[in-house]
Amino acid sequence: MSKVKNAIANQKAFSYILTCVLLIFVMLLVAVSVQYVTVYHIARTQKNEMQLRIDGYLTRYAMEEYDSLKQGEAWGQYLDRDALTEGVYDLLHNESDSYVMIQSGVTELTGDRFGVMVDYVISIPFELFNRKIADIYVPVTIVSRYQPITGGE
């Protein structure tokens, strides 16, 4: 460590070159890390937007398809779960300039609730100095469900 400190503190021309190389390396490292944070910000924003879209669709579907929950009846038989799954698939197929959605899958939830679990992977291009370096694949899982509140809890 003392050799590096002496080399940088040296008043001859070599220390200036070493300082410039270190500065360029640090700036490159900062640029890569900022771009990497941007990629994960895009992924987080996309997940939040998709969660809101699926929750909104599930709420509209619940209001349109059945009134038995208001009456306290067994509502499971009134739901068309295939139509619910198809509607969510239609929501998933949107493209953006900043990402591409691949490998999407929708699983319906059963039991004392209804809803969907959505698994997909988004591909976000990693660019540095306006050049595409690689694609970063981010797996996303979203669960949107409606579970009625029972009186005893």
PDB file of C-alpha atoms in Angstrom:
ATOM      1  CA  MET A   1       0.000   0.000   0.000  1.00  0.00           C
ATOM      2  CA  SER A   2       2.877   2.363   0.738  1.00  0.00           C
ATOM      3  CA  LYS A   3       4.271   1.783  -2.778  1.00  0.00           C
ATOM      4  CA  VAL A   4       0.981   2.955  -4.298  1.00  0.00           C
ATOM      5  CA  LYS A   5       0.899   5.963  -1.994  1.00  0.00           C
ATOM      6  CA  ASN A   6       4.498   6.846  -2.924  1.00  0.00           C
ATOM      7  CA  ALA A   7       3.758   6.398  -6.632  1.00  0.00           C
ATOM      8  CA  ILE A   8       0.790   8.753  -6.464  1.00  0.00           C
ATOM      9  CA  ALA A   9       2.643  11.302  -4.335  1.00  0.00           C
ATOM     10  CA  ASN A  10       5.627  11.294  -6.713  1.00  0.00           C
ATOM     11  CA  GLN A  11       6.089  14.680  -8.375  1.00  0.00           C
ATOM     12  CA  LYS A  12       7.308  13.193 -11.660  1.00  0.00           C
ATOM     13  CA  ALA A  13       5.052  12.776 -14.690  1.00  0.00           C
ATOM     14  CA  PHE A  14       4.324   9.072 -14.063  1.00  0.00           C
ATOM     15  CA  SER A  15       2.140   9.864 -11.016  1.00  0.00           C
ATOM     16  CA  TYR A  16      -0.146  12.044 -13.146  1.00  0.00           C
ATOM     17  CA  ILE A  17      -0.725   9.216 -15.602  1.00  0.00           C
ATOM     18  CA  LEU A  18      -1.490   6.790 -12.791  1.00  0.00           C
ATOM     19  CA  THR A  19      -3.886   9.289 -11.231  1.00  0.00           C
ATOM     20  CA  CYS A  20      -5.704   9.748 -14.553  1.00  0.00           C
ATOM     21  CA  VAL A  21      -6.022   5.999 -15.071  1.00  0.00           C
ATOM     22  CA  LEU A  22      -7.410   5.555 -11.554  1.00  0.00           C
ATOM     23  CA  LEU A  23      -9.849   8.418 -12.091  1.00  0.00           C
ATOM     24  CA  ILE A  24     -11.076   6.958 -15.379  1.00  0.00           C
ATOM     25  CA  PHE A  25     -11.483   3.551 -13.744  1.00  0.00           C
ATOM     26  CA  VAL A  26     -13.511   5.032 -10.877  1.00  0.00           C
ATOM     27  CA  MET A  27     -15.714   7.000 -13.292  1.00  0.00           C
ATOM     28  CA  LEU A  28     -16.338   3.871 -15.359  1.00  0.00           C
ATOM     29  CA  LEU A  29     -17.267   1.962 -12.212  1.00  0.00           C
ATOM     30  CA  VAL A  30     -19.701   4.715 -11.204  1.00  0.00           C
ATOM     31  CA  ALA A  31     -21.266   4.748 -14.689  1.00  0.00           C
ATOM     32  CA  VAL A  32     -21.791   0.963 -14.646  1.00  0.00           C
ATOM     33  CA  SER A  33     -23.323   1.019 -11.174  1.00  0.00           C
ATOM     34  CA  VAL A  34     -25.702   3.875 -12.070  1.00  0.00           C
ATOM     35  CA  GLN A  35     -26.871   1.988 -15.158  1.00  0.00           C
ATOM     36  CA  TYR A  36     -27.315  -1.198 -13.132  1.00  0.00           C
ATOM     37  CA  VAL A  37     -29.467   0.666 -10.594  1.00  0.00           C
ATOM     38  CA  THR A  38     -31.500   2.097 -13.484  1.00  0.00           C
ATOM     39  CA  VAL A  39     -32.202  -1.400 -14.817  1.00  0.00           C
ATOM     40  CA  TYR A  40     -33.519  -2.578 -11.466  1.00  0.00           C
ATOM     41  CA  HIS A  41     -35.548   0.610 -11.073  1.00  0.00           C
ATOM     42  CA  ILE A  42     -37.237  -0.166 -14.395  1.00  0.00           C
ATOM     43  CA  ALA A  43     -37.959  -3.712 -13.176  1.00  0.00           C
ATOM     44  CA  ARG A  44     -39.417  -2.474  -9.879  1.00  0.00           C
ATOM     45  CA  THR A  45     -41.575   0.148 -11.578  1.00  0.00           C
ATOM     46  CA  GLN A  46     -42.865  -2.395 -14.088  1.00  0.00           C
ATOM     47  CA  LYS A  47     -43.740  -4.843 -11.306  1.00  0.00           C
ATOM     48  CA  ASN A  48     -45.651  -2.185  -9.357  1.00  0.00           C
ATOM     49  CA  GLU A  49     -47.570  -1.094 -12.458  1.00  0.00           C
ATOM     50  CA  MET A  50     -48.451  -4.678 -13.322  1.00  0.00           C
ATOM     51  CA  GLN A  51     -49.564  -5.361  -9.726  1.00  0.00           C
ATOM     52  CA  LEU A  52     -51.943  -2.395  -9.921  1.00  0.00           C
ATOM     53  CA  ARG A  53     -53.294  -3.491 -13.306  1.00  0.00           C
ATOM     54  CA  ILE A  54     -53.918  -7.065 -12.141  1.00  0.00           C
ATOM     55  CA  ASP A  55     -55.514  -5.913  -8.857  1.00  0.00           C
ATOM     56  CA  GLY A  56     -57.777  -3.549 -10.789  1.00  0.00           C
ATOM     57  CA  TYR A  57     -58.751  -6.293 -13.210  1.00  0.00           C
ATOM     58  CA  LEU A  58     -59.491  -8.681 -10.343  1.00  0.00           C
ATOM     59  CA  THR A  59     -61.690  -6.082  -8.643  1.00  0.00           C
ATOM     60  CA  ARG A  60     -63.631  -5.355 -11.845  1.00  0.00           C
ATOM     61  CA  TYR A  61     -63.998  -9.072 -12.501  1.00  0.00           C
ATOM     62  CA  ALA A  62     -65.359  -9.642  -8.999  1.00  0.00           C
ATOM     63  CA  MET A  63     -67.912  -6.841  -9.352  1.00  0.00           C
ATOM     64  CA  GLU A  64     -69.055  -7.909 -12.822  1.00  0.00           C
ATOM     65  CA  GLU A  65     -69.227 -11.669 -12.410  1.00  0.00           C
ATOM     66  CA  TYR A  66     -71.007 -12.316  -9.158  1.00  0.00           C
ATOM     67  CA  ASP A  67     -73.187 -10.866  -6.441  1.00  0.00           C
ATOM     68  CA  SER A  68     -73.304 -14.001  -4.310  1.00  0.00           C
ATOM     69  CA  LEU A  69     -70.537 -12.747  -2.000  1.00  0.00           C
ATOM     70  CA  LYS A  70     -72.756  -9.857  -0.922  1.00  0.00           C
ATOM     71  CA  GLN A  71     -75.543 -12.319  -0.170  1.00  0.00           C
ATOM     72  CA  GLY A  72     -73.273 -14.650   1.803  1.00  0.00           C
ATOM     73  CA  GLU A  73     -73.686 -17.565  -0.618  1.00  0.00           C
ATOM     74  CA  ALA A  74     -71.000 -19.975  -1.788  1.00  0.00           C
ATOM     75  CA  TRP A  75     -69.414 -17.846  -4.492  1.00  0.00           C
ATOM     76  CA  GLY A  76     -66.888 -20.364  -5.759  1.00  0.00           C
ATOM     77  CA  GLN A  77     -69.346 -21.994  -8.125  1.00  0.00           C
ATOM     78  CA  TYR A  78     -70.261 -18.710  -9.837  1.00  0.00           C
ATOM     79  CA  LEU A  79     -66.752 -17.815 -10.917  1.00  0.00           C
ATOM     80  CA  ASP A  80     -65.396 -18.640 -14.340  1.00  0.00           C
ATOM     81  CA  ARG A  81     -61.757 -19.141 -13.418  1.00  0.00           C
ATOM     82  CA  ASP A  82     -60.706 -19.786 -17.016  1.00  0.00           C
ATOM     83  CA  ALA A  83     -62.064 -16.376 -18.054  1.00  0.00           C
ATOM     84  CA  LEU A  84     -60.194 -14.816 -15.140  1.00  0.00           C
ATOM     85  CA  THR A  85     -56.935 -16.425 -16.258  1.00  0.00           C
ATOM     86  CA  GLU A  86     -57.476 -15.395 -19.896  1.00  0.00           C
ATOM     87  CA  GLY A  87     -58.162 -11.805 -18.863  1.00  0.00           C
ATOM     88  CA  VAL A  88     -54.908 -11.667 -16.916  1.00  0.00           C
ATOM     89  CA  TYR A  89     -53.022 -13.121 -19.896  1.00  0.00           C
ATOM     90  CA  ASP A  90     -54.407 -10.268 -22.005  1.00  0.00           C
ATOM     91  CA  LEU A  91     -53.041  -7.763 -19.484  1.00  0.00           C
ATOM     92  CA  LEU A  92     -49.570  -9.294 -19.598  1.00  0.00           C
ATOM     93  CA  HIS A  93     -48.895  -8.866 -23.279  1.00  0.00           C
ATOM     94  CA  ASN A  94     -47.719  -5.288 -23.402  1.00  0.00           C
ATOM     95  CA  GLU A  95     -44.356  -4.173 -24.638  1.00  0.00           C
ATOM     96  CA  SER A  96     -42.281  -1.150 -23.759  1.00  0.00           C
ATOM     97  CA  ASP A  97     -39.191   0.552 -25.094  1.00  0.00           C
ATOM     98  CA  SER A  98     -37.331  -0.192 -21.883  1.00  0.00           C
ATOM     99  CA  TYR A  99     -38.143  -3.918 -21.427  1.00  0.00           C
ATOM    100  CA  VAL A 100     -39.509  -7.040 -23.088  1.00  0.00           C
ATOM    101  CA  MET A 101     -41.693  -9.521 -21.221  1.00  0.00           C
ATOM    102  CA  ILE A 102     -40.922 -13.200 -21.820  1.00  0.00           C
ATOM    103  CA  GLN A 103     -41.933 -16.536 -20.289  1.00  0.00           C
ATOM    104  CA  SER A 104     -45.221 -15.497 -18.717  1.00  0.00           C
ATOM    105  CA  GLY A 105     -47.382 -17.908 -16.776  1.00  0.00           C
ATOM    106  CA  VAL A 106     -50.656 -17.454 -14.890  1.00  0.00           C
ATOM    107  CA  THR A 107     -51.815 -19.833 -12.162  1.00  0.00           C
ATOM    108  CA  GLU A 108     -55.237 -19.520 -10.606  1.00  0.00           C
ATOM    109  CA  LEU A 109     -55.599 -19.597  -6.845  1.00  0.00           C
ATOM    110  CA  THR A 110     -58.153 -21.912  -5.285  1.00  0.00           C
ATOM    111  CA  GLY A 111     -59.559 -22.582  -1.860  1.00  0.00           C
ATOM    112  CA  ASP A 112     -61.331 -19.969   0.244  1.00  0.00           C
ATOM    113  CA  ARG A 113     -60.161 -17.184  -2.071  1.00  0.00           C
ATOM    114  CA  PHE A 114     -59.856 -16.486  -5.764  1.00  0.00           C
ATOM    115  CA  GLY A 115     -57.163 -14.772  -7.700  1.00  0.00           C
ATOM    116  CA  VAL A 116     -54.063 -15.393  -9.752  1.00  0.00           C
ATOM    117  CA  MET A 117     -50.357 -15.862  -9.331  1.00  0.00           C
ATOM    118  CA  VAL A 118     -48.406 -14.454 -12.247  1.00  0.00           C
ATOM    119  CA  ASP A 119     -44.822 -15.477 -12.994  1.00  0.00           C
ATOM    120  CA  TYR A 120     -42.857 -13.885 -15.793  1.00  0.00           C
ATOM    121  CA  VAL A 121     -39.397 -12.765 -16.769  1.00  0.00           C
ATOM    122  CA  ILE A 122     -38.596  -9.349 -18.160  1.00  0.00           C
ATOM    123  CA  SER A 123     -35.573  -8.677 -20.290  1.00  0.00           C
ATOM    124  CA  ILE A 124     -34.049  -5.234 -19.837  1.00  0.00           C
ATOM    125  CA  PRO A 125     -31.169  -4.119 -22.042  1.00  0.00           C
ATOM    126  CA  PHE A 126     -28.048  -3.051 -20.177  1.00  0.00           C
ATOM    127  CA  GLU A 127     -26.619  -0.095 -22.046  1.00  0.00           C
ATOM    128  CA  LEU A 128     -23.430   1.778 -21.389  1.00  0.00           C
ATOM    129  CA  PHE A 129     -22.548   4.908 -23.336  1.00  0.00           C
ATOM    130  CA  ASN A 130     -25.525   4.295 -25.672  1.00  0.00           C
ATOM    131  CA  ARG A 131     -24.324   0.802 -26.575  1.00  0.00           C
ATOM    132  CA  LYS A 132     -26.125  -2.352 -25.614  1.00  0.00           C
ATOM    133  CA  ILE A 133     -23.818  -4.506 -23.510  1.00  0.00           C
ATOM    134  CA  ALA A 134     -26.159  -7.333 -22.499  1.00  0.00           C
ATOM    135  CA  ASP A 135     -29.725  -8.219 -21.573  1.00  0.00           C
ATOM    136  CA  ILE A 136     -30.516  -8.549 -17.893  1.00  0.00           C
ATOM    137  CA  TYR A 137     -33.283 -11.029 -17.097  1.00  0.00           C
ATOM    138  CA  VAL A 138     -35.340 -10.243 -14.001  1.00  0.00           C
ATOM    139  CA  PRO A 139     -37.854 -12.844 -12.738  1.00  0.00           C
ATOM    140  CA  VAL A 140     -41.070 -11.373 -11.335  1.00  0.00           C
ATOM    141  CA  THR A 141     -43.827 -13.018  -9.273  1.00  0.00           C
ATOM    142  CA  ILE A 142     -47.089 -11.230  -8.529  1.00  0.00           C
ATOM    143  CA  VAL A 143     -49.923 -12.589  -6.396  1.00  0.00           C
ATOM    144  CA  SER A 144     -53.287 -10.878  -6.615  1.00  0.00           C
ATOM    145  CA  ARG A 145     -56.144 -12.384  -4.672  1.00  0.00           C
ATOM    146  CA  TYR A 146     -59.529 -11.688  -3.208  1.00  0.00           C
ATOM    147  CA  GLN A 147     -60.214 -13.322   0.112  1.00  0.00           C
ATOM    148  CA  PRO A 148     -63.458 -12.549   1.893  1.00  0.00           C
ATOM    149  CA  ILE A 149     -63.300 -11.467   5.506  1.00  0.00           C
ATOM    150  CA  THR A 150     -65.073 -13.850   7.832  1.00  0.00           C
ATOM    151  CA  GLY A 151     -66.937 -12.565  10.877  1.00  0.00           C
ATOM    152  CA  GLY A 152     -64.940 -14.440  13.558  1.00  0.00           C
ATOM    153  CA  GLU A 153     -61.546 -12.799  13.024  1.00  0.00           C
TER     154      GLU A 153
END
